[in-house]
Tab-separated table of C-alpha atoms and ligand atoms in Angstrom:
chain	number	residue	atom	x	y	z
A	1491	UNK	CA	68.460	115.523	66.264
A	1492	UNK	CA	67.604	115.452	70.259
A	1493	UNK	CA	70.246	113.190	70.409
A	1494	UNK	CA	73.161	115.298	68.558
A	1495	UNK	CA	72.233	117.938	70.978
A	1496	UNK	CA	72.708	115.645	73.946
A	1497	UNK	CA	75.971	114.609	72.465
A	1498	UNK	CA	77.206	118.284	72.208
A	1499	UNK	CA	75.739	119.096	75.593
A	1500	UNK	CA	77.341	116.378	76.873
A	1501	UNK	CA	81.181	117.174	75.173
A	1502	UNK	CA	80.388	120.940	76.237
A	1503	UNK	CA	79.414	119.495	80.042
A	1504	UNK	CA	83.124	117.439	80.082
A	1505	UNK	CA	84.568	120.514	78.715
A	1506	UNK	CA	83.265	122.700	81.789
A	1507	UNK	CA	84.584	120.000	83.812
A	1508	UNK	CA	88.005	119.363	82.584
A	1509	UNK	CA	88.427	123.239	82.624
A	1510	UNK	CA	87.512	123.591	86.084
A	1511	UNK	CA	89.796	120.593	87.100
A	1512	UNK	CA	92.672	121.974	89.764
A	1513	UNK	CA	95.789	123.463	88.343
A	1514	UNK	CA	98.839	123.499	90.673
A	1515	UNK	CA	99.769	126.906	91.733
A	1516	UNK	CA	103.069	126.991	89.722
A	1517	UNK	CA	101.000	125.526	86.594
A	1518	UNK	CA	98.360	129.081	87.284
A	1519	UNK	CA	98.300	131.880	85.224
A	1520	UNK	CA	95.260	133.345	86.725
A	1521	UNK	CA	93.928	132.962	89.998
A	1522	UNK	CA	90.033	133.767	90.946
A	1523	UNK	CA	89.014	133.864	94.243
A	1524	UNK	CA	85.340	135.123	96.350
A	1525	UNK	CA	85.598	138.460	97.089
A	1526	UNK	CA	84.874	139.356	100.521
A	1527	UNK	CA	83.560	142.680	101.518
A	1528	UNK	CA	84.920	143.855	104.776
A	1529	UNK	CA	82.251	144.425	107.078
A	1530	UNK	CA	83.901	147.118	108.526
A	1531	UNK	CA	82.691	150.524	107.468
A	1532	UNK	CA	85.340	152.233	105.512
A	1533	UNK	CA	83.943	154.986	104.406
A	1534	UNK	CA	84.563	157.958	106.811
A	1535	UNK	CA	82.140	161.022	107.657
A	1536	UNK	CA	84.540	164.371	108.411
A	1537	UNK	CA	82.676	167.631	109.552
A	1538	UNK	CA	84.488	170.882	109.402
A	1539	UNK	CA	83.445	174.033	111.087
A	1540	UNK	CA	85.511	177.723	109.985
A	1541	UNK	CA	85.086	181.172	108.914
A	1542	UNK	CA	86.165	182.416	105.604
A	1543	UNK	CA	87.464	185.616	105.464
A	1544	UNK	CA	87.265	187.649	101.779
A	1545	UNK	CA	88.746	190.934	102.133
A	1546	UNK	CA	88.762	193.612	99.132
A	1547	UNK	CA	90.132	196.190	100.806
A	1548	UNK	CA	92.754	198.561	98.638
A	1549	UNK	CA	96.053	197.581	100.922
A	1550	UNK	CA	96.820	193.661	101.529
A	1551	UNK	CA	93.502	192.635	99.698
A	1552	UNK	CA	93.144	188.615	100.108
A	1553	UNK	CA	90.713	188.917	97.027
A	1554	UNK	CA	91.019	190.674	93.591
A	1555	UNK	CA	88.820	191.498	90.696
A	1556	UNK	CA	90.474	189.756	87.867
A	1557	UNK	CA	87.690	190.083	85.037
A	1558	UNK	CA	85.846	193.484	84.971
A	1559	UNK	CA	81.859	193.418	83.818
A	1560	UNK	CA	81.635	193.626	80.240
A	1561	UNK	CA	80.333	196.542	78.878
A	1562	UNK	CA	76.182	196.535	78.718
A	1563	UNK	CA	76.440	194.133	81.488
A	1564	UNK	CA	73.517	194.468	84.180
A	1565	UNK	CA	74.457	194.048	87.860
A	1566	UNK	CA	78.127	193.012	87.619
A	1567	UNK	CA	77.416	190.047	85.372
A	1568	UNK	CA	80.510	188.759	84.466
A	1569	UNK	CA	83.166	190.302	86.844
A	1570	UNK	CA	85.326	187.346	88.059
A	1571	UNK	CA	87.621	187.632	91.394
A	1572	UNK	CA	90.482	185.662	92.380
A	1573	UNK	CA	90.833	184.555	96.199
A	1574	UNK	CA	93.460	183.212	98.412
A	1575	UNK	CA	91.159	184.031	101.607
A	1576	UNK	CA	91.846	182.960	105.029
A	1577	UNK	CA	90.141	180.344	107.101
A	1578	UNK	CA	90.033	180.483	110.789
A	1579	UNK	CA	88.717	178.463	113.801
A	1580	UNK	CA	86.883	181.483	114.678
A	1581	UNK	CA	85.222	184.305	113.741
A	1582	UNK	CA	87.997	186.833	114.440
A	1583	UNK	CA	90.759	187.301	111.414
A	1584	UNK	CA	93.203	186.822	114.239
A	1585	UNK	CA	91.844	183.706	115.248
A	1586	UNK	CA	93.523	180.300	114.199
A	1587	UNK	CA	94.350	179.978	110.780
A	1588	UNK	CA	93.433	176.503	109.651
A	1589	UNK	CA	93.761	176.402	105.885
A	1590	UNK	CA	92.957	178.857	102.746
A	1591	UNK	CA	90.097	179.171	100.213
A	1592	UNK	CA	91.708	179.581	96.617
A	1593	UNK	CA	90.158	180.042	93.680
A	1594	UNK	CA	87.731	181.789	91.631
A	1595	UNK	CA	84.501	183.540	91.997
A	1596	UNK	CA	82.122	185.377	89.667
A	1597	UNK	CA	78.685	186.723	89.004
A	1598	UNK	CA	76.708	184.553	86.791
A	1599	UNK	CA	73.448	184.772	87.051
A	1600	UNK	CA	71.037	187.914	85.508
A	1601	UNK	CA	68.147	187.504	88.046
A	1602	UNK	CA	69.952	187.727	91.655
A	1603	UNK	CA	73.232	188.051	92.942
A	1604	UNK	CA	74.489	184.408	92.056
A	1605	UNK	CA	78.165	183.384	92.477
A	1606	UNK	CA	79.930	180.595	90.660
A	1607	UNK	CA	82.212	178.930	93.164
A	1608	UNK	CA	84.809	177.127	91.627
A	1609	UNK	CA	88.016	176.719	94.580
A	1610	UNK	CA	89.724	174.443	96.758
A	1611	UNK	CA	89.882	174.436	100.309
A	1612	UNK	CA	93.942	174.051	101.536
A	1613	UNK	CA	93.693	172.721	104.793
A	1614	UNK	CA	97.162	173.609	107.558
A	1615	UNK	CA	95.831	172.421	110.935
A	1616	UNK	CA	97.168	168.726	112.437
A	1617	UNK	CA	96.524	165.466	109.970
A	1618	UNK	CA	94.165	167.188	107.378
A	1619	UNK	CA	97.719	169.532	106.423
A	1620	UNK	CA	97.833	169.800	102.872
A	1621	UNK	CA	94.813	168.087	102.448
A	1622	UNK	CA	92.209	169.759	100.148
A	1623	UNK	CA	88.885	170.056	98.723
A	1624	UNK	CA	87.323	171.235	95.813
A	1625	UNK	CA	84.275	173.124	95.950
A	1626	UNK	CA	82.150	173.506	92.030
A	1627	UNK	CA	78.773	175.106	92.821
A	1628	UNK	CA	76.310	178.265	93.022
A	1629	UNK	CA	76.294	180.553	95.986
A	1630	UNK	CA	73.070	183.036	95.900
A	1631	UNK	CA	74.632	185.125	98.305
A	1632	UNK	CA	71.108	187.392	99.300
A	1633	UNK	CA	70.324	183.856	101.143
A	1634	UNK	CA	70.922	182.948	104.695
A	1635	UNK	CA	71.986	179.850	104.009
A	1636	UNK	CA	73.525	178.469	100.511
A	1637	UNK	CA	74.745	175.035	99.891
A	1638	UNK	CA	77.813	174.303	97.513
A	1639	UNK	CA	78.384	171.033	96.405
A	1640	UNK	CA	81.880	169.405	97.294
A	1641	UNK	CA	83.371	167.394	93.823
A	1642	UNK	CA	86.068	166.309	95.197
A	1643	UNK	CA	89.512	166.029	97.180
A	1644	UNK	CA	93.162	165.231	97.579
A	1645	UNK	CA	94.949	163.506	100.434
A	1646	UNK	CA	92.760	162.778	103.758
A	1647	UNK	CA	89.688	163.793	101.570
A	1648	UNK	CA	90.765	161.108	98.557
A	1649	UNK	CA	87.345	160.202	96.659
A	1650	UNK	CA	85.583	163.107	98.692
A	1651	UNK	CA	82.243	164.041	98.352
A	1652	UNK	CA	79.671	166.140	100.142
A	1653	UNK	CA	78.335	169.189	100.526
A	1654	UNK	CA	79.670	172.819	102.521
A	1655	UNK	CA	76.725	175.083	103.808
A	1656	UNK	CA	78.017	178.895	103.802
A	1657	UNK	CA	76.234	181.790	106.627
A	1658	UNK	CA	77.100	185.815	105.947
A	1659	UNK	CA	78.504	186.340	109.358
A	1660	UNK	CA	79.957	189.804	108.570
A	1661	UNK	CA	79.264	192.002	105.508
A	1662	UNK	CA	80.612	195.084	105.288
A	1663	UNK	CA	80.466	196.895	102.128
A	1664	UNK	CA	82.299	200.118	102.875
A	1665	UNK	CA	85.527	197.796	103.244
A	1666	UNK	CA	84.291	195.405	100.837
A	1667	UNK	CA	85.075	192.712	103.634
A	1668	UNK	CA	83.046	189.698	103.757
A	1669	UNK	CA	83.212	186.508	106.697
A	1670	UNK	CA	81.198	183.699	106.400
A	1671	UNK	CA	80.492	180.798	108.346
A	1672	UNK	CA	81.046	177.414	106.921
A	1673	UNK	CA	79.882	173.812	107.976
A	1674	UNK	CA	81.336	171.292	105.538
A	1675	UNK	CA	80.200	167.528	105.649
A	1676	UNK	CA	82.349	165.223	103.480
A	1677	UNK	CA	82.796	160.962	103.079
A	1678	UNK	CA	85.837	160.128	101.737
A	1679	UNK	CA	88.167	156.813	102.843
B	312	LIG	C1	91.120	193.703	105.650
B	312	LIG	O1	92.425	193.998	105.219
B	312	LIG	C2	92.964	195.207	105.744
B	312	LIG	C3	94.321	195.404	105.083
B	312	LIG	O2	95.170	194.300	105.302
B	312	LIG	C4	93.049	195.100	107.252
B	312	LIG	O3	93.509	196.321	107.769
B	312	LIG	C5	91.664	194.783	107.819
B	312	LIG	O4	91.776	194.575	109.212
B	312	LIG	C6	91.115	193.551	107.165
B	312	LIG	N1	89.767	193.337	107.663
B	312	LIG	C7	89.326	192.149	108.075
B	312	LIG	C8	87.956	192.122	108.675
B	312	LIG	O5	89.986	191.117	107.945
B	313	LIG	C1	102.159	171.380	107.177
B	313	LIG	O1	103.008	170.816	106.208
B	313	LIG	C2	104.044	171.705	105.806
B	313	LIG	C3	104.794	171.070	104.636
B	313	LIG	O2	104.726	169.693	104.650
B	313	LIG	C4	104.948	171.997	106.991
B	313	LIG	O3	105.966	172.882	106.611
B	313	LIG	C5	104.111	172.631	108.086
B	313	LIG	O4	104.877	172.831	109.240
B	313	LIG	C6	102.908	171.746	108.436
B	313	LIG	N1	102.034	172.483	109.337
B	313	LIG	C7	101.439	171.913	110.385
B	313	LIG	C8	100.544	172.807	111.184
B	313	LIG	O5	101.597	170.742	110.689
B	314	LIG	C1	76.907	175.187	111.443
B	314	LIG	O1	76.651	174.282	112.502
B	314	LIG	C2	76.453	174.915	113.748
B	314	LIG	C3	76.320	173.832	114.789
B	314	LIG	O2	75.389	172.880	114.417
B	314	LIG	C4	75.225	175.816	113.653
B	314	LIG	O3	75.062	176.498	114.878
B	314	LIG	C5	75.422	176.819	112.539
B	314	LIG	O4	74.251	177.609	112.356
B	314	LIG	C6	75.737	176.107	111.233
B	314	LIG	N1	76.040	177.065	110.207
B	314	LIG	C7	75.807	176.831	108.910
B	314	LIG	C8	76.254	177.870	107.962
B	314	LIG	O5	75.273	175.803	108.526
């Protein structure tokens, strides 16, 4: 018995061998080789500084209600709005316009005023034109400070991921305009 199974080790052992034997590269199908990882770093760290401007005013709105609260609704649950807002260097609406925030906000949550965030980021100014990023997360607007997760991104921001912390810099609720300050970290290649 022990020696049947050195036999078949031993045909298995000039198997592995034979198999492994050089092939010229014309005769190869397949080619393995080590990978090597580049010891370069490749992934990139971007940070992005603007102001977001959401402006409901009556004439030239930038935002819209699109969904009104359902009846019996408490607070404004459920009204959605639909943004194409302005984002500038600075905290003026005149000031540099470096890309737009489009998408879709709503009130979601029964307890406190809680948004769902669900937009991208178009970006206009120098390499990152036409570059985006796609924000999916919950802004608690009552807070100084709210952090929105970012899923994702096209272009310069390929494979993006990170996170965009968002600072009321301006309410005003007699024009129902809104400008917030945003600092956006993201990796991406
Ligand atoms: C909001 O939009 C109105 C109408 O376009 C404009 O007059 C007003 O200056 C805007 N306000 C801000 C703060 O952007
Ligand atoms: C951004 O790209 C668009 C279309 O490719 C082009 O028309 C526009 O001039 C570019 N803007 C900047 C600031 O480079
Ligand atoms: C953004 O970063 C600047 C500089 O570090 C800081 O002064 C500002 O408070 C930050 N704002 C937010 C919303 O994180």
């Amino acid at each position: 018995m022990a020696s049947l199974l050195s036999l078949v080790f031993a045909f298995n052992l000039i198997v592995m061998m034979s198999s492994s034997l050089p092939t010229t590269s014309s005769e190869a199908f397949a080619k393995e080789s080590p990978m090597f990882v580049s010891p370069k770093p490749m992934e990139k760290i971007t940070q992005l500084h603007f102001y977001f401007h959401d402006n409901l005013t009556k004439t030239n709105p930038t935002a819209m209600q699109i969904v009104a609260p359902p009846k019996g609704s408490v607070g404004g649950f459920g009204a959605t709005y639909m943004m194409d807002d302005p984002l500038t260097e600075g905290t003026s609406p005149s000031s540099k316009l470096v890309g737009r925030s489009q998408g879709i906000y709503a009130i979601a949550s029964h307890q406190e005023l809680g948004l769902l965030m669900v937009l991208n980021f178009v970006f206009t100014e120098g390499i990152y034109n036409a570059s985006t990023l796609s924000i999916l997360g919950r802004n608690p607007i009552a807070e100084t400070v709210r952090e929105m997760p970012i899923v994702g991104g096209s272009g310069i921001f390929r494979y993006a991921r990170g996170f965009a912390l968002a600072k009321t810099y301006l309410y005003d609720p007699k024009s129902s305009v809104a400008i917030v300050e945003y600092n956006v970290s993201v990796l991406h290649f």
